PDB file of C-alpha atoms in Angstrom:
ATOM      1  CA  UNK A 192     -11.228 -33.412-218.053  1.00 53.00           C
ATOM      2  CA  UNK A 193     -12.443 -31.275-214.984  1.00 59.00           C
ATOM      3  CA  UNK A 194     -10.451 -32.140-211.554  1.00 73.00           C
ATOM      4  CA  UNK A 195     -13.184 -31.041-209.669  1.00 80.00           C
ATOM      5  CA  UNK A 196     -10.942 -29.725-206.673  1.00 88.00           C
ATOM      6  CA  UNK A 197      -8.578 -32.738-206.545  1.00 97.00           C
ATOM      7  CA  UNK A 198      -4.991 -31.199-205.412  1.00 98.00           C
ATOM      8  CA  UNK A 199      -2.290 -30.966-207.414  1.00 98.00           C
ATOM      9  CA  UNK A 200       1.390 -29.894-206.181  1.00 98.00           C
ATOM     10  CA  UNK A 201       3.369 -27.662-208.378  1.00 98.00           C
ATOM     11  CA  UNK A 202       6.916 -27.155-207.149  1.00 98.00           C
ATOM     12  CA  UNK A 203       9.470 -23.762-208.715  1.00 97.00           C
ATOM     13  CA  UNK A 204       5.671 -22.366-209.552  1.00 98.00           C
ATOM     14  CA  UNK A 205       6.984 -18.559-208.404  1.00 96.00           C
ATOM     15  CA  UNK A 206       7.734 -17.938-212.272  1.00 95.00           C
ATOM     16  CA  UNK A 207       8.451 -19.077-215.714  1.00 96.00           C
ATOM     17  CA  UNK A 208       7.167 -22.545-216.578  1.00 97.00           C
ATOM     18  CA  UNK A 209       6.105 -24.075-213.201  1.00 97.00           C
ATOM     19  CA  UNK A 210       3.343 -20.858-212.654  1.00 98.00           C
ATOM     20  CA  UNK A 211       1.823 -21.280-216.497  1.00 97.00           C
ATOM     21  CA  UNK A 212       2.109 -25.644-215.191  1.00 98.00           C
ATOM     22  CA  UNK A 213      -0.034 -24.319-212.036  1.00 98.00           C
ATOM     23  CA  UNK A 214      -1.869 -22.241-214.235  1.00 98.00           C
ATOM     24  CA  UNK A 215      -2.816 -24.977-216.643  1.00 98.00           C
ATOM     25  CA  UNK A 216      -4.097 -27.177-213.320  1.00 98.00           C
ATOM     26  CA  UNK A 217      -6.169 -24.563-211.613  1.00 97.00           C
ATOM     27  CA  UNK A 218      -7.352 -24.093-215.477  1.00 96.00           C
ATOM     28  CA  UNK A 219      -8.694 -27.499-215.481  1.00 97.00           C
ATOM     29  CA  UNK A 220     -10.092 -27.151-211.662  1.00 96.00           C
ATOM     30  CA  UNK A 221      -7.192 -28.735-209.447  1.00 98.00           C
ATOM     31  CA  UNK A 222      -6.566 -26.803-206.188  1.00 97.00           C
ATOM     32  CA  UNK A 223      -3.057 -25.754-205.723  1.00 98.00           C
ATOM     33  CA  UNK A 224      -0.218 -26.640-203.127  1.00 98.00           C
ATOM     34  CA  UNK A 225       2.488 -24.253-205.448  1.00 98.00           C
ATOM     35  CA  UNK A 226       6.200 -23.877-203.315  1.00 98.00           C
ATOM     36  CA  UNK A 227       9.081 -22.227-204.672  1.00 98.00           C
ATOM     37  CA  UNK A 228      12.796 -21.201-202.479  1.00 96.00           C
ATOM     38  CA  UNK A 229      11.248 -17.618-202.900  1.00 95.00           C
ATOM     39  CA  UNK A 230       9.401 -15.062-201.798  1.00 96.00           C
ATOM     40  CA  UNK A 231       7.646 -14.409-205.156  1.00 96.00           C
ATOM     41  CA  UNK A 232       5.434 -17.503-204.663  1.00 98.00           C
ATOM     42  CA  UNK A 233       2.618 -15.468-202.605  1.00 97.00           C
ATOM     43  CA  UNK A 234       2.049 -13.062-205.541  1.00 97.00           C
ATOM     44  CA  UNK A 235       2.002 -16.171-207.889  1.00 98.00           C
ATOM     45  CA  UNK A 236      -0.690 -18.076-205.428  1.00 98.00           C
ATOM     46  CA  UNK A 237      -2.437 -14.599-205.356  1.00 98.00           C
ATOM     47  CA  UNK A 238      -2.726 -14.077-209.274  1.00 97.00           C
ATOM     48  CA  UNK A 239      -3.800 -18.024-209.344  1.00 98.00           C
ATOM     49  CA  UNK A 240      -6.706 -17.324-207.188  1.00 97.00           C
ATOM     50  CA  UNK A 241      -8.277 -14.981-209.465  1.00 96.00           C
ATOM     51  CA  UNK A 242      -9.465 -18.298-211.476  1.00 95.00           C
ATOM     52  CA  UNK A 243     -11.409 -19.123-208.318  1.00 95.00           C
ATOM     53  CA  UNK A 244      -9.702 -22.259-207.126  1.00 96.00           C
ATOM     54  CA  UNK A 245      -8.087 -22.961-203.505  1.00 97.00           C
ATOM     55  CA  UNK A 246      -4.158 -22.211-203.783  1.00 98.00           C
ATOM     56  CA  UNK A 247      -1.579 -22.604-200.798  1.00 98.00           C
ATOM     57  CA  UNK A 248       1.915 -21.512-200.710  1.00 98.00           C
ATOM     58  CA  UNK A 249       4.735 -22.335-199.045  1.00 98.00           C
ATOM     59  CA  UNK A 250       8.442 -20.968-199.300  1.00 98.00           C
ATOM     60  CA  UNK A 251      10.465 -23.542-198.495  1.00 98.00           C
ATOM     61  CA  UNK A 252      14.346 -24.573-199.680  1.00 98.00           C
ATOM     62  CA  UNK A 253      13.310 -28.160-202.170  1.00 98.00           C
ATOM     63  CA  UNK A 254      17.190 -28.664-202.217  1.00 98.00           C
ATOM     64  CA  UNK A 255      16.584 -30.104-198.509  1.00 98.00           C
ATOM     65  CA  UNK A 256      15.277 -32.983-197.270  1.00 98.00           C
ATOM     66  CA  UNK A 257      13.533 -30.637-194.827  1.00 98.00           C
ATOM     67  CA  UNK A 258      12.424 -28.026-197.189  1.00 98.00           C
ATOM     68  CA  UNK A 259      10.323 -31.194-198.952  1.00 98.00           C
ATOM     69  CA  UNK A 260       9.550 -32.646-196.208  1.00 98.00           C
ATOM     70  CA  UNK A 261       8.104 -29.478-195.023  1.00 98.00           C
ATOM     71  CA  UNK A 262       6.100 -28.909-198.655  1.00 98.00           C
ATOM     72  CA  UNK A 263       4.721 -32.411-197.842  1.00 98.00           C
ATOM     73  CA  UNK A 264       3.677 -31.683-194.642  1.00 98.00           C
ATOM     74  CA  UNK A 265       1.709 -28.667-196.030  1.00 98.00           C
ATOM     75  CA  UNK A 266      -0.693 -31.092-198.089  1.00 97.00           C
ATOM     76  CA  UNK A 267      -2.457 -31.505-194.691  1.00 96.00           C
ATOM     77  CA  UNK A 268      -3.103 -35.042-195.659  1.00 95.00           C
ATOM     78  CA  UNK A 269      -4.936 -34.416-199.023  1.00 96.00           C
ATOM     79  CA  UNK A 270      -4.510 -36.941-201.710  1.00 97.00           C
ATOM     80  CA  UNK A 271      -1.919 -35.693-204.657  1.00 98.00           C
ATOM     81  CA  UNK A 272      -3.959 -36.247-207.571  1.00 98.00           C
ATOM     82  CA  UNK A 273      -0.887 -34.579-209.651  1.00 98.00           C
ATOM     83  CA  UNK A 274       2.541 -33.754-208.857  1.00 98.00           C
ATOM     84  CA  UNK A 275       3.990 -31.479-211.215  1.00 98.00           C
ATOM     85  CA  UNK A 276       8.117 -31.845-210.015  1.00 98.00           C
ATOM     86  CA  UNK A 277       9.020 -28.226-211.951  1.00 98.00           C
ATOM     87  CA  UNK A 278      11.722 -26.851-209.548  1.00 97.00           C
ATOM     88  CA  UNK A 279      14.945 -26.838-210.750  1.00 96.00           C
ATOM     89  CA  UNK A 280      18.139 -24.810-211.028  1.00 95.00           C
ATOM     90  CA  UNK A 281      20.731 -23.530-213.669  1.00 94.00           C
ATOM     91  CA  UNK A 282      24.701 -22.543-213.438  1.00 95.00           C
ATOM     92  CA  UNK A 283      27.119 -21.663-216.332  1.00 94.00           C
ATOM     93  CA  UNK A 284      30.342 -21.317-216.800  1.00 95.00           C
ATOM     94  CA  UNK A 285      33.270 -24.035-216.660  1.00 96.00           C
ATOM     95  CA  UNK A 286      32.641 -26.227-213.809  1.00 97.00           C
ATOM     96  CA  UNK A 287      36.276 -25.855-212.344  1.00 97.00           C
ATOM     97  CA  UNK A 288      35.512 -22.103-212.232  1.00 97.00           C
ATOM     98  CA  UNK A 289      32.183 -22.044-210.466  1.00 96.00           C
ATOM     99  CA  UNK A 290      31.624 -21.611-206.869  1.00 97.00           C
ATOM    100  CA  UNK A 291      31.178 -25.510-205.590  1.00 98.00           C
ATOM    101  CA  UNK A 292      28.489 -24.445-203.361  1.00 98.00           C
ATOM    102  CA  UNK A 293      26.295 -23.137-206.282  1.00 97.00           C
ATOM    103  CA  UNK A 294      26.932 -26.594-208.240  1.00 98.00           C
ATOM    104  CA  UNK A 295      25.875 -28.482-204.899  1.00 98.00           C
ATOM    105  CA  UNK A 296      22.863 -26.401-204.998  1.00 98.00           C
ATOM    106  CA  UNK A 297      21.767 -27.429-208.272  1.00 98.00           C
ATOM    107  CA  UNK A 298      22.463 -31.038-208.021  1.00 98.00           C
ATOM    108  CA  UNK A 299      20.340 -31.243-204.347  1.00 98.00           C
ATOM    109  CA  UNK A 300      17.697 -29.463-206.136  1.00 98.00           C
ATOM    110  CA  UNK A 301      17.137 -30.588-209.196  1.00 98.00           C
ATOM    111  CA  UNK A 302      17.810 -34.414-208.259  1.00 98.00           C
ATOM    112  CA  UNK A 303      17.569 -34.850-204.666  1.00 98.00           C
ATOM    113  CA  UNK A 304      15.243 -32.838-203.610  1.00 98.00           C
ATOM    114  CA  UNK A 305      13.276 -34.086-206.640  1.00 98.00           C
ATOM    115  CA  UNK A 306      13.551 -37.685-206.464  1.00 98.00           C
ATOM    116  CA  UNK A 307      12.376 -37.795-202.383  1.00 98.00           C
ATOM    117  CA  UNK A 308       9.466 -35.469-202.995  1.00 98.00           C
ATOM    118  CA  UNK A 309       8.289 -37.935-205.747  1.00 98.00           C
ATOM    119  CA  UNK A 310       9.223 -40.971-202.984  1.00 98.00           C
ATOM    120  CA  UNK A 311       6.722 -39.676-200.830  1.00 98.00           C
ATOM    121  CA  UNK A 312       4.430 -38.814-203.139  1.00 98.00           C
ATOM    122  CA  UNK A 313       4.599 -41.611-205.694  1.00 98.00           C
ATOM    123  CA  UNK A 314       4.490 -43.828-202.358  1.00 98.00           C
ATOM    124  CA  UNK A 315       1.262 -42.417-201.560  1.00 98.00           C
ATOM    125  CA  UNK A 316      -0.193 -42.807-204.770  1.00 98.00           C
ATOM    126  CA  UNK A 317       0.717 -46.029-204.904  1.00 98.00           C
ATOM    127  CA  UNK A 318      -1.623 -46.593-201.792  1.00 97.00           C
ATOM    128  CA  UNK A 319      -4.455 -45.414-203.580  1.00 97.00           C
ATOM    129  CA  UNK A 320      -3.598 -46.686-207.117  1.00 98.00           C
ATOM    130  CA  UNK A 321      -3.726 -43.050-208.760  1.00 98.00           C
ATOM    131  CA  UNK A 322      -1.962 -40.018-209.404  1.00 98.00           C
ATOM    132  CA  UNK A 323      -0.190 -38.392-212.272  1.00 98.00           C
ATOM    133  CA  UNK A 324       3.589 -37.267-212.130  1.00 98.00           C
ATOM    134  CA  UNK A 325       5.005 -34.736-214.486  1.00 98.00           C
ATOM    135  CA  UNK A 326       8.458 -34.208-214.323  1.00 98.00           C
ATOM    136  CA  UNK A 327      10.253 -31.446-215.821  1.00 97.00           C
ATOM    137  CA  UNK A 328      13.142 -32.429-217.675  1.00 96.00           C
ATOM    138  CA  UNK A 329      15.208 -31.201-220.436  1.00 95.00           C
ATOM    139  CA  UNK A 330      16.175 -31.671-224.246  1.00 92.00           C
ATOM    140  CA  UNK A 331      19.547 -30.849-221.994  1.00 93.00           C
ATOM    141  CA  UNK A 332      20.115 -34.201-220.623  1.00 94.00           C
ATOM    142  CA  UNK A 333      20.655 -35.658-224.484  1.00 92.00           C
ATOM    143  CA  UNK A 334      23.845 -32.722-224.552  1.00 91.00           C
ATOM    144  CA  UNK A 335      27.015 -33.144-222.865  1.00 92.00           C
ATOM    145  CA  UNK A 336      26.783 -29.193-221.842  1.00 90.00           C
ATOM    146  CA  UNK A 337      30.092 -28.020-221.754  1.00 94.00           C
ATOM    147  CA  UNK A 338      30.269 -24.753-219.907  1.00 95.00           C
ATOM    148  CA  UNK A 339      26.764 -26.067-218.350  1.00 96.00           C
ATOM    149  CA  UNK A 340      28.644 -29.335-217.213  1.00 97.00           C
ATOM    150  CA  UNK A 341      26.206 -29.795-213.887  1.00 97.00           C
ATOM    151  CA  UNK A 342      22.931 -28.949-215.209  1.00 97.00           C
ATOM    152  CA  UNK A 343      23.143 -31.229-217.868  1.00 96.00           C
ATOM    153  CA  UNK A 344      23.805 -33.830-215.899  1.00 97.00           C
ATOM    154  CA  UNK A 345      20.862 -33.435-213.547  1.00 98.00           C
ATOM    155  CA  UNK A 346      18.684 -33.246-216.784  1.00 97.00           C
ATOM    156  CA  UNK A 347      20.180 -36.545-218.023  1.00 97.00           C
ATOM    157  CA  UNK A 348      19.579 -38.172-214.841  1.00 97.00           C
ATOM    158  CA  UNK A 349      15.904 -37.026-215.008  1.00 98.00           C
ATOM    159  CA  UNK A 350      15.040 -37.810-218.392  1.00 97.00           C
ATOM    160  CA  UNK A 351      16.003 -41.541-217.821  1.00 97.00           C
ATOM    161  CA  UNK A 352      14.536 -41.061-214.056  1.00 98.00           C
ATOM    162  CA  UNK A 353      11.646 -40.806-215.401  1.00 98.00           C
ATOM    163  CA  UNK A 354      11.505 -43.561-218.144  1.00 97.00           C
ATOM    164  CA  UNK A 355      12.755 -46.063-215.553  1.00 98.00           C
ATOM    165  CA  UNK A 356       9.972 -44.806-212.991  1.00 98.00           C
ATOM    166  CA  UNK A 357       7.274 -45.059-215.564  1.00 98.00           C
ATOM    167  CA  UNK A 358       8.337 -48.700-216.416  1.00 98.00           C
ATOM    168  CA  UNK A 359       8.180 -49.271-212.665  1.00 98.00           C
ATOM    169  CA  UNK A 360       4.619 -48.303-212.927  1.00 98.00           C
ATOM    170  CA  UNK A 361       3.314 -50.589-215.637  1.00 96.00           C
ATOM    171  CA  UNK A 362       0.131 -51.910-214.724  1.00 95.00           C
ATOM    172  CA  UNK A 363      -0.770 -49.370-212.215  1.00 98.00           C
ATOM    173  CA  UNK A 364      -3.186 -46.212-212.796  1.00 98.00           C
ATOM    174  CA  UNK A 365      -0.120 -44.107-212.092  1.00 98.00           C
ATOM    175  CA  UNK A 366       1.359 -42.344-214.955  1.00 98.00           C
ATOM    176  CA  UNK A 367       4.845 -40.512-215.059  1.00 98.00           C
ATOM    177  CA  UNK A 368       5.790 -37.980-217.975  1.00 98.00           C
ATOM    178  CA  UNK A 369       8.630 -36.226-218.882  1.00 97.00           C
ATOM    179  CA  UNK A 370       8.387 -32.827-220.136  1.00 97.00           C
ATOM    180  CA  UNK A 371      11.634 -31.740-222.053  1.00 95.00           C
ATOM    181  CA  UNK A 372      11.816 -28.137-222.994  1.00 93.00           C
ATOM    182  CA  UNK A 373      14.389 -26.508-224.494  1.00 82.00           C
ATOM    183  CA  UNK A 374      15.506 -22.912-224.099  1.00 79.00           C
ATOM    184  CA  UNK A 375      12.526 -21.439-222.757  1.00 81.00           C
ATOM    185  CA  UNK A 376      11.795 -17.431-221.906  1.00 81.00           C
ATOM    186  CA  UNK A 377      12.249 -17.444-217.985  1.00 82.00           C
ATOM    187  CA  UNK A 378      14.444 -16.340-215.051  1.00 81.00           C
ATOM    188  CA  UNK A 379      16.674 -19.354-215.696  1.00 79.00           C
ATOM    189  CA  UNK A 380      19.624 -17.730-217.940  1.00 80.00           C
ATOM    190  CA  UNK A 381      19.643 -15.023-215.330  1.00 81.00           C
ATOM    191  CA  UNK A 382      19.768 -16.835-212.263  1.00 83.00           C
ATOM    192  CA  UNK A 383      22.339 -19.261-214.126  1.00 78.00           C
ATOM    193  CA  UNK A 384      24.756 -15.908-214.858  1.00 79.00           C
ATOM    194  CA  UNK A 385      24.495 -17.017-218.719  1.00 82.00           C
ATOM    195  CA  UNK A 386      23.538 -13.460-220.362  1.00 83.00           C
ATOM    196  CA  UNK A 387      26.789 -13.202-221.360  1.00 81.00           C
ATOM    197  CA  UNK A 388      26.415 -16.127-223.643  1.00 85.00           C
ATOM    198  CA  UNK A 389      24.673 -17.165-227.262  1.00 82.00           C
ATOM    199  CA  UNK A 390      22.084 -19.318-225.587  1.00 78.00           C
ATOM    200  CA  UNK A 391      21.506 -16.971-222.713  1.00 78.00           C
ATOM    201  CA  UNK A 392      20.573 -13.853-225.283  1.00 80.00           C
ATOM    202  CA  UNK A 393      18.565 -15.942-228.258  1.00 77.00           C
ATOM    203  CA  UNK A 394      14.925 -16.130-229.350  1.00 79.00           C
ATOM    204  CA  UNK A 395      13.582 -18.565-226.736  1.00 80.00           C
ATOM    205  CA  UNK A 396      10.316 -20.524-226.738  1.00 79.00           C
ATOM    206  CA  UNK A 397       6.878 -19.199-224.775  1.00 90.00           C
ATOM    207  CA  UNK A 398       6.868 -20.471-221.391  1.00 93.00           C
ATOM    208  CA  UNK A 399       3.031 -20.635-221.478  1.00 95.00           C
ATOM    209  CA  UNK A 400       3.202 -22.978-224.673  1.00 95.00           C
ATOM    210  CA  UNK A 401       5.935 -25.268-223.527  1.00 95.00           C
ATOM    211  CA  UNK A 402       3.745 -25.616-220.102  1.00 96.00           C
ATOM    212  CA  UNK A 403       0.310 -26.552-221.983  1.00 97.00           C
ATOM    213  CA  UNK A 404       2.387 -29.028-223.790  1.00 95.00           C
ATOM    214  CA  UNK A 405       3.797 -30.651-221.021  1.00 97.00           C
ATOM    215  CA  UNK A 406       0.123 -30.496-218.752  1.00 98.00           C
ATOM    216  CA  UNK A 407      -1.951 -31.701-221.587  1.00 97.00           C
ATOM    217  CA  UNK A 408       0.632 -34.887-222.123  1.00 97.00           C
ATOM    218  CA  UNK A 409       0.161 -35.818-218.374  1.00 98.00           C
ATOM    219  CA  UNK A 410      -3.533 -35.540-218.738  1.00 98.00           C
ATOM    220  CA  UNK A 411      -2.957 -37.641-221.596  1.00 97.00           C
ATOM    221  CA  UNK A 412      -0.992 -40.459-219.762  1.00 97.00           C
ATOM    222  CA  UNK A 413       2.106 -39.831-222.360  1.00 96.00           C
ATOM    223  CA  UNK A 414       5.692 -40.955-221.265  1.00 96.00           C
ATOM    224  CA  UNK A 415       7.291 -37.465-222.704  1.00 94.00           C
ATOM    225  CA  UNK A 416       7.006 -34.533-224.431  1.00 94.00           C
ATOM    226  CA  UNK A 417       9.719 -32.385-226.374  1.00 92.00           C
ATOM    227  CA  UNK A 418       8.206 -29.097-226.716  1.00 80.00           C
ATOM    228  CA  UNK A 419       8.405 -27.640-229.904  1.00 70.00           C
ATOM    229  CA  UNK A 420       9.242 -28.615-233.076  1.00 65.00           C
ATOM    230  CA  UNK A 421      13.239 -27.384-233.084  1.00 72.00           C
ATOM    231  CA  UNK A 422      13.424 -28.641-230.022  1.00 72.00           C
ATOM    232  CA  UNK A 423      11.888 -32.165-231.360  1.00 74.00           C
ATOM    233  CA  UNK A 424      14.553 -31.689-234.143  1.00 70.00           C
ATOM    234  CA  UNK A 425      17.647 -30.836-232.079  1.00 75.00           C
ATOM    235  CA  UNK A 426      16.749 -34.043-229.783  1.00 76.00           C
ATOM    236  CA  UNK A 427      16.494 -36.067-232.343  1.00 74.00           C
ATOM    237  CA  UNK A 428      19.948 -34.734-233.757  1.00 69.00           C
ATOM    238  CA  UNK A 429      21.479 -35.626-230.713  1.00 69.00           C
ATOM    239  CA  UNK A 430      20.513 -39.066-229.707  1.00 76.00           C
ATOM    240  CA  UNK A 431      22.277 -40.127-233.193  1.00 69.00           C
ATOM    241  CA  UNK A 432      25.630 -37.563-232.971  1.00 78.00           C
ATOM    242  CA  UNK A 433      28.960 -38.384-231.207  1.00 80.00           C
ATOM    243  CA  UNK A 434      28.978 -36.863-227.607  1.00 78.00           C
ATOM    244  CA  UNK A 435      32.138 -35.284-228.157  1.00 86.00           C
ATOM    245  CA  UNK A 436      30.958 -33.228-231.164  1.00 81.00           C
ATOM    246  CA  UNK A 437      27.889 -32.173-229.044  1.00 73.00           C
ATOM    247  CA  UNK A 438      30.210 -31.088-226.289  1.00 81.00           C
ATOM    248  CA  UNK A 439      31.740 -29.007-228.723  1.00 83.00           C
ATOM    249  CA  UNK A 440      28.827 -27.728-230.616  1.00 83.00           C
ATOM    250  CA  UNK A 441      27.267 -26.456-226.738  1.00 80.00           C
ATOM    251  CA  UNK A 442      30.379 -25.186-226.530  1.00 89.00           C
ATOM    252  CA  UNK A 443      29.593 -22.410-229.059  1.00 85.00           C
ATOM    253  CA  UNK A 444      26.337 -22.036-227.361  1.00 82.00           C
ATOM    254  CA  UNK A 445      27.401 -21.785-223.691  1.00 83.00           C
ATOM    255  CA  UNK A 446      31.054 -20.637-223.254  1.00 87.00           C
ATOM    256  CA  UNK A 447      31.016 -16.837-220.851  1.00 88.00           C
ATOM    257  CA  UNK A 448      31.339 -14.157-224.208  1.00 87.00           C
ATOM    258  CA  UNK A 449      29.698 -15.639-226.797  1.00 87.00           C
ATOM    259  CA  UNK A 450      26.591 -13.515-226.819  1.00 78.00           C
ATOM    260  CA  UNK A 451      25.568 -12.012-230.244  1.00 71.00           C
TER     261      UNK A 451
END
């Protein structure tokens, strides 16, 4: 399919999986509205115009109502053809130990700020009776993350987010996906202050793969997508183990010190 200049929003585009998710679009001919909460996002928008499509910017905080409202305001109108919710946020360490601030952060981001910017954008596609919604979830949110307490959580809450949305949508020409990565080479383990730890310093999977996965399943109408096969495996592990023993298993893979 060719989107012959229809617009498609790509949110924590600046690096690692939401750029290669804009790249896929302006691939496939979708201008770009691409925002990120940092300055890198006019060097990604400049490297996406070498494939010759229109890409705006913006810097704005998607933890805020304002900062979305404000990304939203930057469509100038245009129909959202696709809305590619990527932006999201990581923290380790033991939840009683972390800075409360930083936890806020991730919880505003990753679920508030996501869930209103797909209210107003799901609203509007509603209007027309099209659009496609990928949202970027996590084989996270099927692991009680222990050491990663918060950040599971908001994965868990957008995994079944975005089942319940796409039920919501039956019979429209709206689709929703989920895309579920699992440890994937990006800024996250950084940002998240995790290099310390097994997960943070493993063999992680290509961000450009796990983003052509999750852009070709929204093209494709699919509900989700769990990129890669381990991933598939260690998903399907998990839906059928006690949480406890899962808490302890990410345990081993989380806990400050236990990098190899």
């Amino acid at each position: 399919m060719t989107a012959n200049g229809q617009l498609a929003v790509v949110t924590g585009a600046s690096t690692g999986i939401g750029l290669e998710l804009a790249r896929c679009c302006a691939e496939a001919g979708f201008d770009l509205l691409i925002a990120a909460d940092e300055p890198e996002i006019e060097q990604a928008a400049a490297a996406l115009r070498e494939t010759g499509v229109r890409v705006d910017a913006i810097q704005t905080d998607l933890s805020t109502i304002e900062g979305v409202d404000r990304l939203w305001e930057a469509t100038l109108g245009r129909p959202v053809e696709a809305l590619l919710a990527n932006a999201g946020r990581g923290l380790g360490h033991a939840f009683l130990d972390q800075d409360f601030r930083k936890a806020r952060f991730v919880i505003d981001t990753n679920i508030t700020g996501t869930a209103y910017l797909i209210h107003k954008v799901g609203n509007d596609m509603r209007i027309r009776n099209s659009g496609r919604i990928l949202i970027t979830g996590s084989i996270a949110g099927f692991i009680p993350g222990s050491f990663q307490a918060v950040y599971n959580g908001t994965k868990a809450f957008l995994n079944s987010f975005s089942f319940a949305l796409r039920e919501e949508l039956k019979g429209t020409r709206i689709t929703v996906t989920c895309l579920m990565p699992g440890a994937t080479e990006t800024e996250f383990f950084r940002r998240a202050d995790m290099l310390d730890t097994s997960v943070g310093t493993a063999r992680k999977d290509d961000p450009a793969t796990v983003a052509k996965n999750g852009f070709d399943a929204m093209m494709r109408g699919d509900g989700d997508i769990v990129s890669g096969l381990h991933n598939k495996v260690q998903s399907a592990v998990a839906n059928v183990t006690p949480a406890g023993m899962l808490a302890e298993q990410h345990r081993r893979q989380a806990a400050p010190g236990t990098a190899r």
